[in-house]
Amino acid sequence: GTDPLTDLAVVRLDGTGPWPTAVLGNSDRLRVGDWAIAVGNPFGLENTVTMGIISNLNRNVSQLGISGKRLDLIQTDAAINEGNSGGPLVNMFGEVVGINTAKINIGDRIGFAINMNAAKAAAYSLIAQGPVPPPGFLGVGGIDVTRALAWAIGLPVGEGFGVTSIEPGSPAEEAGIELDDIIVQMNETTITDGEDLTEFLGEHPSGSNVKIVVVRDARLLVSLQAGLTDEPAR
């Protein structure tokens, strides 16, 4: 089964075993500054090992411009490149504490891994319940509205999700969402940031009809209706 929100899958091996296994560590015990070792096949170079430290423990995916995911990621300066995804991030005791998943291309040694405790929880859920339906697709991109941002540019609300892009032909466009709208509510759920929006969409798959409340022109509350769809192929 697969879970699109956590970017993880569970596979079953047929055979008698015994299988070689990695020791899974407790990612809750990680501290910034701990040693981190990334293992993978960057650019096809098999069994490559790079070393660094844990740079941050709770890097929200919305800060990275990654849409449609619901995770706080481990940040590391151990070199992670194309081909490292899915490989282990290991601590100094040889325990797997994360699964390498992404990097910032314009930066140097700014990589990210799914923390192992979140990965284990997703795996156990997949085994018990089966595949998770993909999240509903709205088709907006944007930024989190914070109190500091609201004060600086004179917004009437101190939290929400500010829309800076709308995909052509998306449910957002058809619903009438406009650039610079601030999404503050989906159905009865208050939206304070992009993580709230991602979590809401994860709980409302394609085909769901939802009510959206936005702040428009810095003063008007506008109620809209949207029918969520599958995310289009890229």
Coordinates of N, CA and C in Angstrom, one line a residue:
G1 N 0.8 -1.2 0.0 CA 0.0 0.0 0.0 C 0.9 1.2 0.0
T2 N 0.3 2.3 -0.4 CA 1.0 3.6 -0.5 C 0.2 4.7 0.3
D3 N 1.0 5.7 0.8 CA 0.4 6.8 1.5 C 1.0 8.1 0.8
P4 N 0.3 8.7 -0.1 CA 0.8 9.9 -0.8 C 1.2 11.0 0.1
L5 N 0.5 11.2 1.3 CA 0.8 12.3 2.2 C 2.2 12.2 2.8
T6 N 2.6 11.0 3.1 CA 3.9 10.8 3.7 C 5.0 10.4 2.7
D7 N 4.5 10.1 1.5 CA 5.5 9.7 0.4 C 6.1 8.4 0.7
L8 N 5.4 7.5 1.3 CA 5.9 6.2 1.7 C 5.0 5.1 1.2
A9 N 5.6 3.9 1.1 CA 4.9 2.7 0.7 C 5.4 1.5 1.5
V10 N 4.6 0.5 1.6 CA 4.9 -0.8 2.2 C 4.9 -1.9 1.1
V11 N 5.9 -2.7 1.1 CA 6.0 -3.8 0.1 C 6.1 -5.1 0.9
R12 N 5.7 -6.2 0.2 CA 5.8 -7.5 0.9 C 6.7 -8.3 0.0
L13 N 7.6 -9.0 0.7 CA 8.6 -9.9 0.1 C 8.1 -11.3 0.2
D14 N 8.1 -12.0 -1.0 CA 7.7 -13.4 -1.0 C 8.9 -14.3 -0.8
G15 N 8.8 -15.3 0.0 CA 10.0 -16.2 0.2 C 10.0 -16.6 1.6
T16 N 11.0 -17.4 1.9 CA 11.2 -17.9 3.3 C 12.1 -17.2 4.2
G17 N 13.0 -16.3 3.6 CA 13.9 -15.6 4.5 C 15.0 -16.6 5.0
P18 N 15.7 -16.2 6.1 CA 15.5 -14.9 6.8 C 16.1 -13.8 6.0
W19 N 15.5 -12.6 6.2 CA 16.0 -11.4 5.5 C 16.9 -10.6 6.3
P20 N 17.9 -10.0 5.7 CA 18.8 -9.0 6.4 C 18.0 -7.8 6.7
T21 N 18.1 -7.2 7.9 CA 17.3 -6.1 8.2 C 18.2 -5.0 8.9
A22 N 17.7 -3.8 8.7 CA 18.4 -2.7 9.4 C 17.8 -2.4 10.8
V23 N 18.5 -2.0 11.7 CA 18.0 -1.7 13.1 C 17.4 -0.3 13.0
L24 N 16.1 -0.2 13.4 CA 15.4 1.1 13.4 C 15.6 1.8 14.7
G25 N 16.0 3.1 14.6 CA 16.2 3.9 15.8 C 15.0 4.7 16.2
N26 N 15.1 5.4 17.3 CA 14.0 6.2 17.8 C 14.3 7.7 17.5
S27 N 13.6 8.2 16.4 CA 14.0 9.6 16.0 C 13.6 10.6 17.0
D28 N 12.8 10.3 18.0 CA 12.4 11.3 19.0 C 13.6 11.6 19.9
R29 N 14.6 10.7 19.9 CA 15.8 10.9 20.7 C 16.9 11.8 20.0
L30 N 16.6 12.1 18.8 CA 17.6 12.9 18.0 C 17.7 14.3 18.6
R31 N 18.9 14.9 18.5 CA 19.1 16.3 18.9 C 19.9 17.0 17.8
V32 N 19.7 18.3 17.6 CA 20.4 19.1 16.7 C 21.9 19.0 17.0
G33 N 22.7 18.7 16.0 CA 24.1 18.5 16.2 C 24.6 17.1 16.3
D34 N 23.6 16.1 16.4 CA 24.0 14.7 16.4 C 24.6 14.4 15.0
W35 N 25.5 13.4 15.0 CA 26.0 12.9 13.7 C 24.9 12.2 12.8
A36 N 25.0 12.4 11.5 CA 24.1 11.8 10.6 C 24.8 11.3 9.4
I37 N 24.4 10.1 9.0 CA 25.1 9.4 7.8 C 24.0 9.0 6.8
A38 N 24.1 9.5 5.6 CA 23.2 9.2 4.6 C 23.8 8.1 3.6
V39 N 22.9 7.1 3.3 CA 23.4 6.0 2.5 C 22.4 6.0 1.3
G40 N 23.0 5.8 0.1 CA 22.1 5.7 -1.1 C 22.9 5.5 -2.4
N41 N 22.3 5.8 -3.5 CA 22.9 5.6 -4.8 C 22.8 6.9 -5.6
P42 N 23.4 8.0 -5.1 CA 23.3 9.3 -5.8 C 23.9 9.2 -7.2
F43 N 23.1 9.6 -8.2 CA 23.5 9.6 -9.6 C 24.0 8.2 -10.0
G44 N 23.4 7.2 -9.5 CA 23.8 5.8 -9.8 C 25.0 5.3 -9.2
L45 N 25.6 6.0 -8.3 CA 26.9 5.6 -7.7 C 26.5 4.8 -6.4
E46 N 26.5 3.4 -6.6 CA 25.9 2.6 -5.6 C 26.7 2.6 -4.3
N47 N 25.9 2.4 -3.2 CA 26.5 2.3 -1.8 C 27.4 3.5 -1.5
T48 N 26.9 4.7 -1.8 CA 27.6 5.9 -1.4 C 27.2 6.3 0.0
V49 N 28.2 6.7 0.8 CA 27.9 7.1 2.2 C 28.4 8.5 2.4
T50 N 27.6 9.4 2.9 CA 28.0 10.8 3.2 C 27.7 11.1 4.7
M51 N 28.5 12.0 5.3 CA 28.3 12.2 6.7 C 28.1 13.7 7.0
G52 N 27.3 14.0 8.0 CA 27.1 15.4 8.4 C 26.5 15.4 9.8
I53 N 25.7 16.3 10.1 CA 25.0 16.4 11.4 C 23.5 16.6 11.1
I54 N 22.7 16.5 12.2 CA 21.3 16.9 12.2 C 21.2 18.4 12.4
S55 N 20.6 19.1 11.4 CA 20.6 20.5 11.4 C 19.3 21.1 12.0
N56 N 18.2 20.3 11.8 CA 16.9 20.8 12.3 C 16.1 19.5 12.4
L57 N 15.2 19.5 13.4 CA 14.3 18.3 13.6 C 12.9 18.4 13.2
N58 N 12.4 19.6 12.9 CA 11.0 19.8 12.6 C 10.9 20.8 11.5
R59 N 11.4 20.5 10.3 CA 11.3 21.4 9.2 C 10.0 21.1 8.5
N60 N 9.1 22.0 8.5 CA 7.8 21.8 7.9 C 7.9 21.8 6.4
V61 N 7.2 20.9 5.7 CA 7.3 20.8 4.3 C 6.8 22.1 3.6
S62 N 5.8 22.8 4.2 CA 5.3 24.0 3.6 C 6.4 25.1 3.4
Q63 N 7.4 25.0 4.3 CA 8.5 25.9 4.2 C 9.4 25.6 3.0
L64 N 9.3 24.4 2.4 CA 10.1 24.0 1.3 C 9.5 24.1 0.0
G65 N 8.2 24.5 -0.1 CA 7.5 24.6 -1.4 C 7.1 23.2 -1.8
I66 N 7.0 22.2 -0.9 CA 6.5 20.9 -1.3 C 5.0 20.8 -1.0
S67 N 4.2 20.6 -2.0 CA 2.8 20.6 -1.8 C 2.3 19.2 -1.7
G68 N 1.1 19.0 -1.1 CA 0.5 17.7 -1.0 C 1.1 16.7 0.0
K69 N 2.0 17.2 0.8 CA 2.5 16.3 1.8 C 2.2 16.8 3.2
R70 N 2.3 15.9 4.2 CA 2.0 16.2 5.6 C 3.0 15.6 6.5
L71 N 4.1 16.4 6.6 CA 5.3 15.8 7.4 C 6.1 17.0 7.9
D72 N 6.7 16.7 9.1 CA 7.8 17.5 9.6 C 9.1 16.7 9.3
L73 N 10.0 17.3 8.6 CA 11.2 16.5 8.2 C 12.4 16.9 9.0
I74 N 13.4 15.9 9.1 CA 14.7 16.1 9.6 C 15.5 16.8 8.6
Q75 N 16.2 17.9 9.0 CA 17.1 18.5 8.1 C 18.6 18.1 8.4
T76 N 19.4 17.8 7.4 CA 20.7 17.4 7.6 C 21.7 18.0 6.6
D77 N 22.9 18.2 7.0 CA 23.9 18.7 6.0 C 24.7 17.5 5.4
A78 N 24.4 16.3 5.8 CA 24.9 15.1 5.1 C 24.5 15.2 3.6
A79 N 25.4 15.1 2.7 CA 25.0 15.3 1.3 C 24.0 14.3 0.8
I80 N 22.8 14.9 0.3 CA 21.7 14.1 -0.3 C 21.5 14.6 -1.7
N81 N 21.5 13.7 -2.6 CA 21.4 14.0 -4.0 C 20.4 13.1 -4.7
E82 N 20.1 13.3 -6.0 CA 19.2 12.4 -6.7 C 19.7 11.0 -6.7
G83 N 18.9 10.1 -6.2 CA 19.3 8.7 -6.0 C 19.5 8.3 -4.6
N84 N 19.5 9.3 -3.7 CA 19.5 9.1 -2.2 C 18.1 8.8 -1.7
S85 N 17.1 9.3 -2.4 CA 15.7 9.2 -1.9 C 15.4 7.7 -1.6
G86 N 14.8 7.5 -0.5 CA 14.4 6.1 0.0 C 15.5 5.4 0.7
G87 N 16.7 6.0 0.7 CA 17.8 5.4 1.5 C 17.8 5.8 2.9
P88 N 18.5 5.1 3.8 CA 18.5 5.4 5.2 C 19.3 6.6 5.6
L89 N 18.9 7.3 6.6 CA 19.7 8.3 7.4 C 20.0 7.6 8.7
V90 N 21.3 7.5 9.0 CA 21.7 6.6 10.1 C 22.4 7.4 11.2
N91 N 22.2 7.1 12.4 CA 22.9 7.8 13.5 C 24.2 7.1 13.8
M92 N 25.0 7.6 14.8 CA 26.3 7.1 15.0 C 26.4 5.7 15.5
F93 N 25.2 5.1 15.9 CA 25.1 3.8 16.4 C 24.7 2.8 15.3
G94 N 24.5 3.3 14.1 CA 24.1 2.4 13.0 C 22.6 2.2 12.9
E95 N 21.8 3.0 13.7 CA 20.4 2.8 13.7 C 19.8 3.8 12.6
V96 N 18.8 3.3 11.9 CA 18.1 4.1 10.9 C 17.1 5.1 11.6
V97 N 17.4 6.4 11.5 CA 16.6 7.4 12.2 C 15.7 8.2 11.2
G98 N 15.9 8.0 9.9 CA 15.2 8.7 8.9 C 15.3 8.1 7.5
I99 N 14.4 8.5 6.6 CA 14.4 8.0 5.2 C 14.7 9.3 4.3
N100 N 15.8 9.3 3.6 CA 16.1 10.4 2.8 C 15.0 10.7 1.7
T101 N 14.7 12.0 1.6 CA 13.6 12.2 0.7 C 13.7 13.4 -0.2
A102 N 14.5 14.5 0.2 CA 14.5 15.7 -0.7 C 15.7 16.5 -0.3
K103 N 16.0 17.5 -1.2 CA 17.0 18.5 -1.0 C 16.6 19.8 -1.6
I104 N 17.3 20.9 -1.2 CA 17.1 22.2 -1.8 C 18.1 22.3 -2.9
N105 N 17.7 22.4 -4.1 CA 18.7 22.4 -5.3 C 19.5 23.6 -5.3
I106 N 19.0 24.8 -4.9 CA 19.8 26.0 -5.0 C 20.7 26.2 -3.8
G107 N 20.6 25.3 -2.8 CA 21.5 25.4 -1.7 C 22.6 24.4 -1.7
D108 N 23.4 24.4 -0.7 CA 24.5 23.4 -0.6 C 24.4 22.6 0.7
R109 N 24.2 21.3 0.6 CA 24.1 20.4 1.7 C 22.9 20.8 2.6
I110 N 21.8 21.0 2.0 CA 20.5 21.2 2.7 C 19.6 20.1 2.3
G111 N 19.6 19.0 3.0 CA 18.9 17.8 2.7 C 17.8 17.5 3.8
F112 N 16.9 16.6 3.4 CA 15.8 16.3 4.3 C 15.5 14.8 4.3
A113 N 15.0 14.4 5.5 CA 14.6 13.0 5.7 C 13.3 12.9 6.5
I114 N 12.5 11.9 6.1 CA 11.3 11.6 6.9 C 11.8 10.9 8.2
N115 N 11.3 11.4 9.4 CA 11.8 10.9 10.6 C 11.2 9.4 10.8
M116 N 12.0 8.6 11.4 CA 11.7 7.2 11.4 C 10.4 6.9 12.2
N117 N 10.1 7.6 13.3 CA 8.9 7.3 14.0 C 7.7 7.6 13.2
A118 N 7.7 8.7 12.4 CA 6.6 9.0 11.5 C 6.5 7.9 10.4
A119 N 7.6 7.4 9.9 CA 7.6 6.4 8.9 C 7.0 5.1 9.5
K120 N 7.4 4.7 10.7 CA 6.9 3.5 11.3 C 5.4 3.6 11.5
A121 N 4.9 4.7 12.0 CA 3.5 4.9 12.2 C 2.7 4.8 10.9
A122 N 3.3 5.4 9.8 CA 2.6 5.3 8.5 C 2.6 3.8 8.0
A123 N 3.7 3.1 8.2 CA 3.8 1.7 7.8 C 2.8 0.8 8.5
Y124 N 2.7 1.0 9.8 CA 1.8 0.2 10.6 C 0.3 0.5 10.2
S125 N 0.0 1.7 9.9 CA -1.3 2.1 9.4 C -1.6 1.5 8.1
L126 N -0.6 1.5 7.2 CA -0.9 0.9 5.9 C -1.1 -0.6 6.0
I127 N -0.3 -1.3 6.8 CA -0.5 -2.7 7.0 C -1.8 -3.1 7.6
A128 N -2.3 -2.2 8.5 CA -3.6 -2.5 9.2 C -4.8 -2.1 8.4
Q129 N -4.7 -1.0 7.6 CA -5.8 -0.5 6.9 C -5.8 -0.5 5.4
G130 N -4.6 -0.7 4.9 CA -4.5 -0.7 3.4 C -4.2 0.6 2.9
P131 N -4.2 0.8 1.5 CA -3.7 2.0 0.9 C -4.6 3.2 1.4
V132 N -3.9 4.4 1.5 CA -4.6 5.6 1.8 C -5.0 6.3 0.6
P133 N -6.3 6.8 0.5 CA -6.7 7.5 -0.7 C -5.9 8.7 -0.9
P134 N -5.6 9.1 -2.2 CA -4.8 10.3 -2.4 C -5.6 11.5 -1.9
P135 N -4.9 12.6 -1.5 CA -5.6 13.8 -1.0 C -6.4 14.5 -2.2
G136 N -7.5 15.2 -1.8 CA -8.1 16.0 -2.8 C -7.2 17.1 -3.3
F137 N -7.4 17.5 -4.6 CA -6.6 18.5 -5.2 C -7.4 19.8 -5.3
L138 N -6.8 20.9 -4.8 CA -7.5 22.2 -4.9 C -6.8 23.1 -6.0
G139 N -5.5 23.0 -6.0 CA -4.8 23.8 -7.1 C -4.3 25.2 -6.7
V140 N -3.9 25.4 -5.5 CA -3.4 26.7 -5.1 C -2.0 26.5 -4.5
G141 N -1.2 27.6 -4.6 CA 0.1 27.7 -4.0 C 0.1 29.0 -3.2
G142 N 0.9 29.1 -2.2 CA 0.9 30.3 -1.5 C 1.9 30.3 -0.3
I143 N 1.6 31.2 0.7 CA 2.5 31.4 1.8 C 1.6 31.4 3.1
D144 N 2.2 31.1 4.2 CA 1.6 31.2 5.5 C 1.5 32.7 5.9
V145 N 0.3 33.1 6.3 CA 0.1 34.4 6.9 C 0.4 34.3 8.4
T146 N 1.4 35.2 8.8 CA 1.8 35.2 10.2 C 1.4 36.6 10.8
R147 N 1.4 36.7 12.1 CA 1.0 38.0 12.7 C 2.0 39.1 12.2
A148 N 3.3 38.7 12.1 CA 4.3 39.7 11.7 C 4.1 40.2 10.3
L149 N 3.7 39.2 9.4 CA 3.4 39.6 8.0 C 2.2 40.5 7.9
A150 N 1.1 40.1 8.7 CA -0.1 40.8 8.7 C 0.1 42.2 9.2
W151 N 0.9 42.4 10.2 CA 1.2 43.8 10.7 C 2.0 44.6 9.7
A152 N 3.0 43.9 9.0 CA 3.8 44.6 8.1 C 3.1 45.2 6.9
I153 N 2.1 44.4 6.4 CA 1.4 44.9 5.1 C 0.0 45.2 5.4
G154 N -0.4 45.2 6.6 CA -1.8 45.7 6.9 C -2.9 44.8 6.6
L155 N -2.7 43.5 6.9 CA -3.8 42.5 6.6 C -4.7 42.5 7.8
P156 N -6.0 42.1 7.5 CA -7.0 42.2 8.6 C -7.0 40.9 9.5
V157 N -6.3 39.9 9.1 CA -6.2 38.6 9.8 C -4.7 38.3 10.1
G158 N -4.5 37.6 11.2 CA -3.1 37.3 11.6 C -2.7 35.9 11.3
E159 N -3.5 35.1 10.7 CA -3.2 33.8 10.3 C -4.1 33.3 9.1
G160 N -3.6 32.4 8.4 CA -4.3 31.9 7.2 C -3.3 31.4 6.2
F161 N -3.8 31.1 5.0 CA -3.0 30.7 3.9 C -3.2 31.7 2.7
G162 N -2.2 32.5 2.4 CA -2.3 33.5 1.3 C -2.0 32.9 0.0
V163 N -2.9 33.1 -1.0 CA -2.8 32.5 -2.3 C -2.0 33.3 -3.2
T164 N -0.9 32.7 -3.7 CA 0.0 33.5 -4.6 C 0.0 32.8 -6.0
S165 N -0.6 31.6 -6.2 CA -0.7 31.0 -7.5 C -1.9 30.1 -7.6
I166 N -2.5 30.0 -8.7 CA -3.7 29.2 -9.0 C -3.4 28.5 -10.3
E167 N -3.6 27.1 -10.2 CA -3.4 26.3 -11.4 C -4.5 26.5 -12.4
P168 N -4.3 26.7 -13.7 CA -5.3 26.9 -14.7 C -6.2 25.6 -14.7
G169 N -7.5 25.8 -14.7 CA -8.4 24.7 -14.8 C -8.6 23.9 -13.6
S170 N -8.0 24.3 -12.5 CA -8.1 23.6 -11.2 C -9.4 23.9 -10.5
P171 N -9.8 23.1 -9.5 CA -11.0 23.4 -8.7 C -10.9 24.8 -8.1
A172 N -9.7 25.3 -7.7 CA -9.6 26.6 -7.1 C -10.0 27.7 -8.1
E173 N -9.6 27.6 -9.4 CA -10.0 28.5 -10.4 C -11.4 28.5 -10.7
E174 N -12.0 27.3 -10.8 CA -13.4 27.1 -11.1 C -14.3 27.6 -9.9
A175 N -13.8 27.6 -8.7 CA -14.5 28.0 -7.5 C -14.5 29.5 -7.4
G176 N -13.6 30.2 -8.1 CA -13.5 31.7 -8.1 C -12.5 32.2 -7.1
I177 N -11.6 31.4 -6.6 CA -10.5 31.9 -5.8 C -9.6 32.8 -6.6
E178 N -9.2 33.9 -6.0 CA -8.4 34.9 -6.7 C -7.0 35.0 -6.0
L179 N -6.0 35.5 -6.8 CA -4.7 35.8 -6.2 C -4.8 36.8 -5.1
D180 N -4.1 36.6 -4.1 CA -4.0 37.4 -2.8 C -5.2 37.1 -1.9
D181 N -6.1 36.2 -2.3 CA -7.1 35.8 -1.3 C -6.4 35.1 -0.1
I182 N -6.9 35.2 1.1 CA -6.4 34.5 2.2 C -7.4 33.4 2.6
I183 N -7.1 32.1 2.5 CA -8.0 31.1 2.9 C -7.9 31.0 4.4
V184 N -9.1 31.1 5.1 CA -9.1 31.1 6.5 C -10.0 29.9 7.1
Q185 N -10.8 29.3 6.2 CA -11.7 28.2 6.6 C -12.0 27.3 5.5
M186 N -12.0 26.0 5.8 CA -12.4 25.0 4.8 C -13.5 24.1 5.6
N187 N -14.8 24.2 5.0 CA -15.9 23.6 5.8 C -15.9 24.2 7.2
E188 N -15.8 23.4 8.2 CA -15.8 24.0 9.6 C -14.4 24.1 10.2
T189 N -13.4 23.8 9.4 CA -12.0 23.7 9.8 C -11.3 25.1 9.6
T190 N -10.8 25.6 10.7 CA -10.0 26.9 10.6 C -8.7 26.6 10.0
I191 N -8.3 27.4 9.0 CA -7.0 27.2 8.3 C -6.1 28.3 8.8
T192 N -5.0 28.0 9.5 CA -4.1 28.9 10.0 C -2.8 29.0 9.2
D193 N -2.5 27.9 8.4 CA -1.3 27.9 7.6 C -1.4 26.8 6.5
G194 N -0.4 26.6 5.7 CA -0.4 25.6 4.7 C -0.5 24.2 5.2
E195 N 0.1 24.0 6.4 CA 0.0 22.6 6.9 C -1.5 22.3 7.3
D196 N -2.2 23.2 7.8 CA -3.7 23.0 8.0 C -4.4 22.6 6.7
L197 N -4.1 23.4 5.7 CA -4.7 23.1 4.4 C -4.4 21.8 3.8
T198 N -3.1 21.4 3.9 CA -2.7 20.1 3.4 C -3.4 19.0 4.2
E199 N -3.4 19.1 5.5 CA -4.1 18.1 6.4 C -5.6 18.0 6.0
F200 N -6.2 19.1 5.8 CA -7.7 19.1 5.4 C -7.8 18.3 4.1
L201 N -7.0 18.7 3.1 CA -7.1 18.0 1.8 C -6.9 16.5 1.9
G202 N -5.9 16.1 2.8 CA -5.6 14.7 3.0 C -6.8 14.0 3.6
E203 N -7.7 14.7 4.3 CA -8.9 14.0 4.9 C -10.1 14.1 4.0
H204 N -10.0 14.8 2.8 CA -11.1 15.0 1.9 C -10.6 14.6 0.5
P205 N -10.8 13.3 0.1 CA -10.3 12.9 -1.2 C -11.0 13.5 -2.4
S206 N -10.6 13.1 -3.6 CA -11.2 13.5 -4.8 C -12.7 13.3 -4.8
G207 N -13.4 14.2 -5.3 CA -14.9 14.1 -5.4 C -15.6 14.8 -4.2
S208 N -14.8 15.2 -3.2 CA -15.4 15.9 -2.1 C -15.8 17.3 -2.5
N209 N -17.0 17.8 -2.1 CA -17.4 19.1 -2.2 C -17.2 19.9 -0.9
V210 N -16.5 21.0 -1.0 CA -16.1 21.7 0.2 C -16.4 23.2 0.1
K211 N -16.7 23.8 1.3 CA -16.9 25.2 1.4 C -15.6 25.9 1.8
I212 N -15.3 27.0 1.1 CA -14.1 27.7 1.3 C -14.4 29.1 1.7
V213 N -13.8 29.6 2.8 CA -14.0 31.0 3.2 C -12.7 31.7 3.1
V214 N -12.7 32.8 2.3 CA -11.4 33.6 2.1 C -11.7 35.0 2.5
V215 N -10.6 35.7 2.9 CA -10.6 37.1 3.0 C -10.0 37.7 1.8
R216 N -10.8 38.7 1.2 CA -10.5 39.3 -0.1 C -10.4 40.8 0.0
D217 N -9.5 41.4 -0.7 CA -9.3 42.8 -0.7 C -9.1 43.4 0.8
A218 N -8.5 42.5 1.6 CA -8.2 42.9 3.0 C -9.4 43.3 3.9
R219 N -10.6 43.0 3.4 CA -11.7 43.4 4.3 C -12.9 42.5 4.1
L220 N -13.1 41.8 3.0 CA -14.3 41.0 2.7 C -14.2 39.5 3.0
L221 N -15.1 38.9 3.7 CA -15.2 37.5 3.8 C -16.0 37.0 2.7
V222 N -15.5 36.1 1.9 CA -16.2 35.5 0.7 C -16.3 34.0 0.9
S223 N -17.5 33.5 0.7 CA -17.7 32.0 0.8 C -17.8 31.5 -0.6
L224 N -17.1 30.4 -0.9 CA -17.0 29.8 -2.2 C -17.2 28.3 -2.0
Q225 N -17.6 27.6 -3.1 CA -17.7 26.2 -3.2 C -16.8 25.6 -4.2
A226 N -16.2 24.4 -3.8 CA -15.2 23.8 -4.8 C -15.4 22.3 -4.7
G227 N -15.3 21.6 -5.8 CA -15.3 20.2 -5.9 C -13.9 19.7 -6.1
L228 N -13.3 19.0 -5.1 CA -11.9 18.6 -5.2 C -11.8 17.5 -6.3
T229 N -10.6 17.4 -6.9 CA -10.4 16.4 -7.9 C -9.0 15.7 -7.6
D230 N -8.7 14.7 -8.5 CA -7.4 14.1 -8.4 C -6.3 15.1 -8.9
E231 N -5.1 15.0 -8.3 CA -4.1 15.9 -8.7 C -3.6 15.5 -10.2
P232 N -3.5 16.4 -11.1 CA -3.2 16.0 -12.5 C -1.7 15.5 -12.5
A233 N -1.5 14.6 -13.5 CA -0.2 14.0 -13.7 C 0.8 15.1 -14.1
R234 N 2.0 15.1 -13.6 CA 3.0 16.1 -13.9 C 3.9 15.6 -15.0

